[in-house]
Amino acid sequence: MAVLIALRDEVAGKIAAGIAARELPTNARLLDELMREIEALERDDDPYDAALIPDEDFDPSMV
């Protein structure tokens, strides 16, 4: 996710600094796609998150 955020910041910086009009639509679409992907990852609940998995009784025979 850090890579997506870094890429988003780079594209946003490029747009803010000023780019050619013909490059704006492509970069704007890329920025929108990156922002949507980041938002999806932020709200995604990982089913394997250790905090969400209930603790089970310890079974010594499993060791």
PDB file of N, CA, C and O in Angstrom:
ATOM      1  N   MET A   1       0.821  -1.181   0.000  1.00  0.00           N
ATOM      2  CA  MET A   1       0.000   0.000   0.000  1.00  0.00           C
ATOM      3  C   MET A   1       0.876   1.260   0.000  1.00  0.00           C
ATOM      4  O   MET A   1       0.491   2.262  -0.588  1.00  0.00           O
ATOM      5  N   ALA A   2       2.030   1.177   0.646  1.00  0.00           N
ATOM      6  CA  ALA A   2       2.926   2.328   0.678  1.00  0.00           C
ATOM      7  C   ALA A   2       3.360   2.731  -0.728  1.00  0.00           C
ATOM      8  O   ALA A   2       3.535   3.916  -1.016  1.00  0.00           O
ATOM      9  N   VAL A   3       3.518   1.747  -1.593  1.00  0.00           N
ATOM     10  CA  VAL A   3       3.909   2.034  -2.972  1.00  0.00           C
ATOM     11  C   VAL A   3       2.794   2.800  -3.680  1.00  0.00           C
ATOM     12  O   VAL A   3       3.061   3.761  -4.418  1.00  0.00           O
ATOM     13  N   LEU A   4       1.554   2.393  -3.454  1.00  0.00           N
ATOM     14  CA  LEU A   4       0.421   3.094  -4.071  1.00  0.00           C
ATOM     15  C   LEU A   4       0.332   4.537  -3.590  1.00  0.00           C
ATOM     16  O   LEU A   4       0.067   5.447  -4.377  1.00  0.00           O
ATOM     17  N   ILE A   5       0.567   4.745  -2.300  1.00  0.00           N
ATOM     18  CA  ILE A   5       0.511   6.092  -1.740  1.00  0.00           C
ATOM     19  C   ILE A   5       1.629   6.954  -2.320  1.00  0.00           C
ATOM     20  O   ILE A   5       1.405   8.115  -2.686  1.00  0.00           O
ATOM     21  N   ALA A   6       2.825   6.379  -2.427  1.00  0.00           N
ATOM     22  CA  ALA A   6       3.946   7.119  -3.002  1.00  0.00           C
ATOM     23  C   ALA A   6       3.676   7.477  -4.459  1.00  0.00           C
ATOM     24  O   ALA A   6       3.954   8.599  -4.905  1.00  0.00           O
ATOM     25  N   LEU A   7       3.124   6.532  -5.196  1.00  0.00           N
ATOM     26  CA  LEU A   7       2.800   6.786  -6.598  1.00  0.00           C
ATOM     27  C   LEU A   7       1.712   7.846  -6.728  1.00  0.00           C
ATOM     28  O   LEU A   7       1.786   8.734  -7.575  1.00  0.00           O
ATOM     29  N   ARG A   8       0.704   7.760  -5.852  1.00  0.00           N
ATOM     30  CA  ARG A   8      -0.363   8.770  -5.843  1.00  0.00           C
ATOM     31  C   ARG A   8       0.217  10.158  -5.598  1.00  0.00           C
ATOM     32  O   ARG A   8      -0.113  11.123  -6.292  1.00  0.00           O
ATOM     33  N   ASP A   9       1.107  10.267  -4.618  1.00  0.00           N
ATOM     34  CA  ASP A   9       1.722  11.554  -4.305  1.00  0.00           C
ATOM     35  C   ASP A   9       2.556  12.077  -5.468  1.00  0.00           C
ATOM     36  O   ASP A   9       2.565  13.272  -5.750  1.00  0.00           O
ATOM     37  N   GLU A  10       3.242  11.177  -6.153  1.00  0.00           N
ATOM     38  CA  GLU A  10       4.054  11.583  -7.303  1.00  0.00           C
ATOM     39  C   GLU A  10       3.185  12.103  -8.444  1.00  0.00           C
ATOM     40  O   GLU A  10       3.471  13.147  -9.040  1.00  0.00           O
ATOM     41  N   VAL A  11       2.114  11.384  -8.749  1.00  0.00           N
ATOM     42  CA  VAL A  11       1.217  11.806  -9.833  1.00  0.00           C
ATOM     43  C   VAL A  11       0.529  13.114  -9.465  1.00  0.00           C
ATOM     44  O   VAL A  11       0.422  14.024 -10.297  1.00  0.00           O
ATOM     45  N   ALA A  12       0.079  13.239  -8.224  1.00  0.00           N
ATOM     46  CA  ALA A  12      -0.578  14.476  -7.782  1.00  0.00           C
ATOM     47  C   ALA A  12       0.394  15.648  -7.850  1.00  0.00           C
ATOM     48  O   ALA A  12       0.012  16.754  -8.254  1.00  0.00           O
ATOM     49  N   GLY A  13       1.642  15.417  -7.471  1.00  0.00           N
ATOM     50  CA  GLY A  13       2.647  16.470  -7.543  1.00  0.00           C
ATOM     51  C   GLY A  13       2.925  16.900  -8.969  1.00  0.00           C
ATOM     52  O   GLY A  13       3.094  18.089  -9.255  1.00  0.00           O
ATOM     53  N   LYS A  14       2.953  15.910  -9.861  1.00  0.00           N
ATOM     54  CA  LYS A  14       3.177  16.214 -11.273  1.00  0.00           C
ATOM     55  C   LYS A  14       2.041  17.078 -11.825  1.00  0.00           C
ATOM     56  O   LYS A  14       2.274  18.054 -12.530  1.00  0.00           O
ATOM     57  N   ILE A  15       0.798  16.733 -11.470  1.00  0.00           N
ATOM     58  CA  ILE A  15      -0.360  17.501 -11.932  1.00  0.00           C
ATOM     59  C   ILE A  15      -0.329  18.909 -11.333  1.00  0.00           C
ATOM     60  O   ILE A  15      -0.563  19.898 -12.033  1.00  0.00           O
ATOM     61  N   ALA A  16      -0.019  18.995 -10.034  1.00  0.00           N
ATOM     62  CA  ALA A  16       0.010  20.293  -9.364  1.00  0.00           C
ATOM     63  C   ALA A  16       1.106  21.202  -9.926  1.00  0.00           C
ATOM     64  O   ALA A  16       0.938  22.423  -9.989  1.00  0.00           O
ATOM     65  N   ALA A  17       2.219  20.599 -10.341  1.00  0.00           N
ATOM     66  CA  ALA A  17       3.329  21.387 -10.878  1.00  0.00           C
ATOM     67  C   ALA A  17       3.028  21.911 -12.271  1.00  0.00           C
ATOM     68  O   ALA A  17       3.672  22.846 -12.737  1.00  0.00           O
ATOM     69  N   GLY A  18       2.056  21.307 -12.910  1.00  0.00           N
ATOM     70  CA  GLY A  18       1.676  21.736 -14.260  1.00  0.00           C
ATOM     71  C   GLY A  18       2.217  20.780 -15.306  1.00  0.00           C
ATOM     72  O   GLY A  18       3.408  20.516 -15.360  1.00  0.00           O
ATOM     73  N   ILE A  19       1.323  20.235 -16.082  1.00  0.00           N
ATOM     74  CA  ILE A  19       1.701  19.332 -17.161  1.00  0.00           C
ATOM     75  C   ILE A  19       0.990  19.763 -18.434  1.00  0.00           C
ATOM     76  O   ILE A  19       0.061  20.563 -18.391  1.00  0.00           O
ATOM     77  N   ALA A  20       1.442  19.217 -19.533  1.00  0.00           N
ATOM     78  CA  ALA A  20       0.829  19.537 -20.823  1.00  0.00           C
ATOM     79  C   ALA A  20      -0.634  19.101 -20.826  1.00  0.00           C
ATOM     80  O   ALA A  20      -0.998  18.106 -20.207  1.00  0.00           O
ATOM     81  N   ALA A  21      -1.452  19.859 -21.508  1.00  0.00           N
ATOM     82  CA  ALA A  21      -2.894  19.578 -21.557  1.00  0.00           C
ATOM     83  C   ALA A  21      -3.178  18.177 -22.087  1.00  0.00           C
ATOM     84  O   ALA A  21      -4.119  17.518 -21.638  1.00  0.00           O
ATOM     85  N   ARG A  22      -2.378  17.697 -23.014  1.00  0.00           N
ATOM     86  CA  ARG A  22      -2.629  16.368 -23.585  1.00  0.00           C
ATOM     87  C   ARG A  22      -2.307  15.253 -22.586  1.00  0.00           C
ATOM     88  O   ARG A  22      -2.795  14.135 -22.726  1.00  0.00           O
ATOM     89  N   GLU A  23      -1.494  15.539 -21.559  1.00  0.00           N
ATOM     90  CA  GLU A  23      -1.141  14.539 -20.549  1.00  0.00           C
ATOM     91  C   GLU A  23      -2.087  14.557 -19.356  1.00  0.00           C
ATOM     92  O   GLU A  23      -2.113  13.619 -18.573  1.00  0.00           O
ATOM     93  N   LEU A  24      -2.853  15.611 -19.217  1.00  0.00           N
ATOM     94  CA  LEU A  24      -3.720  15.762 -18.050  1.00  0.00           C
ATOM     95  C   LEU A  24      -4.774  14.658 -17.923  1.00  0.00           C
ATOM     96  O   LEU A  24      -4.912  14.080 -16.839  1.00  0.00           O
ATOM     97  N   PRO A  25      -5.524  14.327 -18.956  1.00  0.00           N
ATOM     98  CA  PRO A  25      -6.551  13.284 -18.789  1.00  0.00           C
ATOM     99  C   PRO A  25      -5.969  11.936 -18.342  1.00  0.00           C
ATOM    100  O   PRO A  25      -6.521  11.277 -17.461  1.00  0.00           O
ATOM    101  N   THR A  26      -4.852  11.554 -18.924  1.00  0.00           N
ATOM    102  CA  THR A  26      -4.231  10.275 -18.562  1.00  0.00           C
ATOM    103  C   THR A  26      -3.789  10.285 -17.103  1.00  0.00           C
ATOM    104  O   THR A  26      -4.033   9.334 -16.364  1.00  0.00           O
ATOM    105  N   ASN A  27      -3.139  11.351 -16.689  1.00  0.00           N
ATOM    106  CA  ASN A  27      -2.663  11.445 -15.312  1.00  0.00           C
ATOM    107  C   ASN A  27      -3.811  11.582 -14.327  1.00  0.00           C
ATOM    108  O   ASN A  27      -3.754  11.045 -13.221  1.00  0.00           O
ATOM    109  N   ALA A  28      -4.865  12.279 -14.716  1.00  0.00           N
ATOM    110  CA  ALA A  28      -6.034  12.413 -13.836  1.00  0.00           C
ATOM    111  C   ALA A  28      -6.716  11.062 -13.641  1.00  0.00           C
ATOM    112  O   ALA A  28      -7.130  10.722 -12.523  1.00  0.00           O
ATOM    113  N   ARG A  29      -6.821  10.270 -14.713  1.00  0.00           N
ATOM    114  CA  ARG A  29      -7.408   8.931 -14.585  1.00  0.00           C
ATOM    115  C   ARG A  29      -6.541   8.040 -13.702  1.00  0.00           C
ATOM    116  O   ARG A  29      -7.052   7.284 -12.869  1.00  0.00           O
ATOM    117  N   LEU A  30      -5.232   8.129 -13.871  1.00  0.00           N
ATOM    118  CA  LEU A  30      -4.311   7.342 -13.043  1.00  0.00           C
ATOM    119  C   LEU A  30      -4.444   7.736 -11.580  1.00  0.00           C
ATOM    120  O   LEU A  30      -4.505   6.873 -10.705  1.00  0.00           O
ATOM    121  N   LEU A  31      -4.506   9.033 -11.313  1.00  0.00           N
ATOM    122  CA  LEU A  31      -4.661   9.503  -9.941  1.00  0.00           C
ATOM    123  C   LEU A  31      -5.975   9.008  -9.344  1.00  0.00           C
ATOM    124  O   LEU A  31      -6.005   8.532  -8.203  1.00  0.00           O
ATOM    125  N   ASP A  32      -7.048   9.077 -10.106  1.00  0.00           N
ATOM    126  CA  ASP A  32      -8.347   8.599  -9.629  1.00  0.00           C
ATOM    127  C   ASP A  32      -8.298   7.106  -9.325  1.00  0.00           C
ATOM    128  O   ASP A  32      -8.794   6.652  -8.295  1.00  0.00           O
ATOM    129  N   GLU A  33      -7.696   6.341 -10.209  1.00  0.00           N
ATOM    130  CA  GLU A  33      -7.589   4.897 -10.006  1.00  0.00           C
ATOM    131  C   GLU A  33      -6.751   4.573  -8.770  1.00  0.00           C
ATOM    132  O   GLU A  33      -7.123   3.696  -7.983  1.00  0.00           O
ATOM    133  N   LEU A  34      -5.666   5.277  -8.584  1.00  0.00           N
ATOM    134  CA  LEU A  34      -4.823   5.060  -7.403  1.00  0.00           C
ATOM    135  C   LEU A  34      -5.585   5.387  -6.125  1.00  0.00           C
ATOM    136  O   LEU A  34      -5.515   4.633  -5.140  1.00  0.00           O
ATOM    137  N   MET A  35      -6.316   6.482  -6.129  1.00  0.00           N
ATOM    138  CA  MET A  35      -7.070   6.872  -4.938  1.00  0.00           C
ATOM    139  C   MET A  35      -8.165   5.853  -4.622  1.00  0.00           C
ATOM    140  O   MET A  35      -8.382   5.521  -3.454  1.00  0.00           O
ATOM    141  N   ARG A  36      -8.820   5.343  -5.641  1.00  0.00           N
ATOM    142  CA  ARG A  36      -9.852   4.316  -5.415  1.00  0.00           C
ATOM    143  C   ARG A  36      -9.241   3.035  -4.847  1.00  0.00           C
ATOM    144  O   ARG A  36      -9.811   2.408  -3.954  1.00  0.00           O
ATOM    145  N   GLU A  37      -8.098   2.652  -5.362  1.00  0.00           N
ATOM    146  CA  GLU A  37      -7.431   1.437  -4.884  1.00  0.00           C
ATOM    147  C   GLU A  37      -6.987   1.599  -3.431  1.00  0.00           C
ATOM    148  O   GLU A  37      -7.147   0.688  -2.620  1.00  0.00           O
ATOM    149  N   ILE A  38      -6.450   2.753  -3.099  1.00  0.00           N
ATOM    150  CA  ILE A  38      -6.022   3.014  -1.723  1.00  0.00           C
ATOM    151  C   ILE A  38      -7.226   2.990  -0.783  1.00  0.00           C
ATOM    152  O   ILE A  38      -7.175   2.384   0.292  1.00  0.00           O
ATOM    153  N   GLU A  39      -8.315   3.626  -1.175  1.00  0.00           N
ATOM    154  CA  GLU A  39      -9.530   3.629  -0.353  1.00  0.00           C
ATOM    155  C   GLU A  39     -10.066   2.218  -0.160  1.00  0.00           C
ATOM    156  O   GLU A  39     -10.507   1.855   0.931  1.00  0.00           O
ATOM    157  N   ALA A  40     -10.026   1.411  -1.206  1.00  0.00           N
ATOM    158  CA  ALA A  40     -10.510   0.029  -1.104  1.00  0.00           C
ATOM    159  C   ALA A  40      -9.653  -0.767  -0.135  1.00  0.00           C
ATOM    160  O   ALA A  40     -10.165  -1.556   0.659  1.00  0.00           O
ATOM    161  N   LEU A  41      -8.355  -0.575  -0.194  1.00  0.00           N
ATOM    162  CA  LEU A  41      -7.462  -1.284   0.715  1.00  0.00           C
ATOM    163  C   LEU A  41      -7.644  -0.823   2.153  1.00  0.00           C
ATOM    164  O   LEU A  41      -7.553  -1.630   3.080  1.00  0.00           O
ATOM    165  N   GLU A  42      -7.914   0.455   2.342  1.00  0.00           N
ATOM    166  CA  GLU A  42      -8.101   0.977   3.695  1.00  0.00           C
ATOM    167  C   GLU A  42      -9.361   0.435   4.350  1.00  0.00           C
ATOM    168  O   GLU A  42      -9.401   0.214   5.546  1.00  0.00           O
ATOM    169  N   ARG A  43     -10.411   0.213   3.574  1.00  0.00           N
ATOM    170  CA  ARG A  43     -11.661  -0.264   4.183  1.00  0.00           C
ATOM    171  C   ARG A  43     -11.803  -1.783   4.129  1.00  0.00           C
ATOM    172  O   ARG A  43     -12.748  -2.337   4.663  1.00  0.00           O
ATOM    173  N   ASP A  44     -10.880  -2.442   3.490  1.00  0.00           N
ATOM    174  CA  ASP A  44     -10.922  -3.902   3.376  1.00  0.00           C
ATOM    175  C   ASP A  44     -10.587  -4.534   4.719  1.00  0.00           C
ATOM    176  O   ASP A  44      -9.565  -4.243   5.310  1.00  0.00           O
ATOM    177  N   ASP A  45     -11.466  -5.390   5.196  1.00  0.00           N
ATOM    178  CA  ASP A  45     -11.199  -6.127   6.428  1.00  0.00           C
ATOM    179  C   ASP A  45     -10.548  -7.446   6.064  1.00  0.00           C
ATOM    180  O   ASP A  45     -11.159  -8.296   5.427  1.00  0.00           O
ATOM    181  N   ASP A  46      -9.315  -7.589   6.465  1.00  0.00           N
ATOM    182  CA  ASP A  46      -8.564  -8.807   6.175  1.00  0.00           C
ATOM    183  C   ASP A  46      -9.124  -9.950   7.031  1.00  0.00           C
ATOM    184  O   ASP A  46      -9.070  -9.893   8.254  1.00  0.00           O
ATOM    185  N   PRO A  47      -9.664 -10.998   6.410  1.00  0.00           N
ATOM    186  CA  PRO A  47     -10.250 -12.092   7.196  1.00  0.00           C
ATOM    187  C   PRO A  47      -9.208 -12.854   8.001  1.00  0.00           C
ATOM    188  O   PRO A  47      -9.550 -13.592   8.909  1.00  0.00           O
ATOM    189  N   TYR A  48      -7.936 -12.673   7.683  1.00  0.00           N
ATOM    190  CA  TYR A  48      -6.877 -13.373   8.410  1.00  0.00           C
ATOM    191  C   TYR A  48      -6.178 -12.465   9.411  1.00  0.00           C
ATOM    192  O   TYR A  48      -5.134 -12.809   9.927  1.00  0.00           O
ATOM    193  N   ASP A  49      -6.765 -11.322   9.708  1.00  0.00           N
ATOM    194  CA  ASP A  49      -6.201 -10.409  10.678  1.00  0.00           C
ATOM    195  C   ASP A  49      -6.233 -11.093  12.046  1.00  0.00           C
ATOM    196  O   ASP A  49      -7.281 -11.553  12.509  1.00  0.00           O
ATOM    197  N   ALA A  50      -5.104 -11.150  12.702  1.00  0.00           N
ATOM    198  CA  ALA A  50      -4.991 -11.853  13.977  1.00  0.00           C
ATOM    199  C   ALA A  50      -5.944 -11.290  15.031  1.00  0.00           C
ATOM    200  O   ALA A  50      -6.421 -12.020  15.898  1.00  0.00           O
ATOM    201  N   ALA A  51      -6.229 -10.017  14.962  1.00  0.00           N
ATOM    202  CA  ALA A  51      -7.135  -9.418  15.944  1.00  0.00           C
ATOM    203  C   ALA A  51      -8.569  -9.889  15.752  1.00  0.00           C
ATOM    204  O   ALA A  51      -9.366  -9.846  16.683  1.00  0.00           O
ATOM    205  N   LEU A  52      -8.911 -10.374  14.570  1.00  0.00           N
ATOM    206  CA  LEU A  52     -10.277 -10.809  14.297  1.00  0.00           C
ATOM    207  C   LEU A  52     -10.493 -12.302  14.527  1.00  0.00           C
ATOM    208  O   LEU A  52     -11.630 -12.751  14.605  1.00  0.00           O
ATOM    209  N   ILE A  53      -9.424 -13.064  14.623  1.00  0.00           N
ATOM    210  CA  ILE A  53      -9.537 -14.513  14.800  1.00  0.00           C
ATOM    211  C   ILE A  53      -9.603 -14.822  16.287  1.00  0.00           C
ATOM    212  O   ILE A  53      -8.713 -14.436  17.049  1.00  0.00           O
ATOM    213  N   PRO A  54     -10.645 -15.506  16.730  1.00  0.00           N
ATOM    214  CA  PRO A  54     -10.769 -15.792  18.164  1.00  0.00           C
ATOM    215  C   PRO A  54      -9.691 -16.778  18.627  1.00  0.00           C
ATOM    216  O   PRO A  54      -9.246 -17.645  17.880  1.00  0.00           O
ATOM    217  N   ASP A  55      -9.267 -16.593  19.860  1.00  0.00           N
ATOM    218  CA  ASP A  55      -8.284 -17.501  20.444  1.00  0.00           C
ATOM    219  C   ASP A  55      -8.915 -18.860  20.694  1.00  0.00           C
ATOM    220  O   ASP A  55     -10.082 -18.973  21.047  1.00  0.00           O
ATOM    221  N   GLU A  56      -8.124 -19.891  20.516  1.00  0.00           N
ATOM    222  CA  GLU A  56      -8.589 -21.256  20.779  1.00  0.00           C
ATOM    223  C   GLU A  56      -7.810 -21.807  21.973  1.00  0.00           C
ATOM    224  O   GLU A  56      -6.726 -21.339  22.296  1.00  0.00           O
ATOM    225  N   ASP A  57      -8.384 -22.810  22.604  1.00  0.00           N
ATOM    226  CA  ASP A  57      -7.692 -23.458  23.711  1.00  0.00           C
ATOM    227  C   ASP A  57      -6.419 -24.111  23.202  1.00  0.00           C
ATOM    228  O   ASP A  57      -6.379 -24.670  22.105  1.00  0.00           O
ATOM    229  N   PHE A  58      -5.366 -24.050  24.010  1.00  0.00           N
ATOM    230  CA  PHE A  58      -4.092 -24.644  23.636  1.00  0.00           C
ATOM    231  C   PHE A  58      -4.185 -26.156  23.728  1.00  0.00           C
ATOM    232  O   PHE A  58      -4.644 -26.718  24.717  1.00  0.00           O
ATOM    233  N   ASP A  59      -3.770 -26.831  22.686  1.00  0.00           N
ATOM    234  CA  ASP A  59      -3.772 -28.293  22.643  1.00  0.00           C
ATOM    235  C   ASP A  59      -2.325 -28.755  22.513  1.00  0.00           C
ATOM    236  O   ASP A  59      -1.738 -28.657  21.447  1.00  0.00           O
ATOM    237  N   PRO A  60      -1.727 -29.267  23.616  1.00  0.00           N
ATOM    238  CA  PRO A  60      -0.322 -29.683  23.582  1.00  0.00           C
ATOM    239  C   PRO A  60      -0.046 -30.794  22.567  1.00  0.00           C
ATOM    240  O   PRO A  60       1.071 -30.936  22.085  1.00  0.00           O
ATOM    241  N   SER A  61      -1.033 -31.549  22.214  1.00  0.00           N
ATOM    242  CA  SER A  61      -0.804 -32.637  21.263  1.00  0.00           C
ATOM    243  C   SER A  61      -0.560 -32.111  19.847  1.00  0.00           C
ATOM    244  O   SER A  61      -0.085 -32.836  18.988  1.00  0.00           O
ATOM    245  N   MET A  62      -0.876 -30.858  19.604  1.00  0.00           N
ATOM    246  CA  MET A  62      -0.682 -30.272  18.292  1.00  0.00           C
ATOM    247  C   MET A  62       0.764 -29.791  18.066  1.00  0.00           C
ATOM    248  O   MET A  62       1.113 -29.430  16.960  1.00  0.00           O
ATOM    249  N   VAL A  63       1.554 -29.827  19.131  1.00  0.00           N
ATOM    250  CA  VAL A  63       2.953 -29.346  19.020  1.00  0.00           C
ATOM    251  C   VAL A  63       3.858 -30.454  18.600  1.00  0.00           C
ATOM    252  O   VAL A  63       3.797 -31.553  18.921  1.00  0.00           O
TER     253      VAL A  63
END
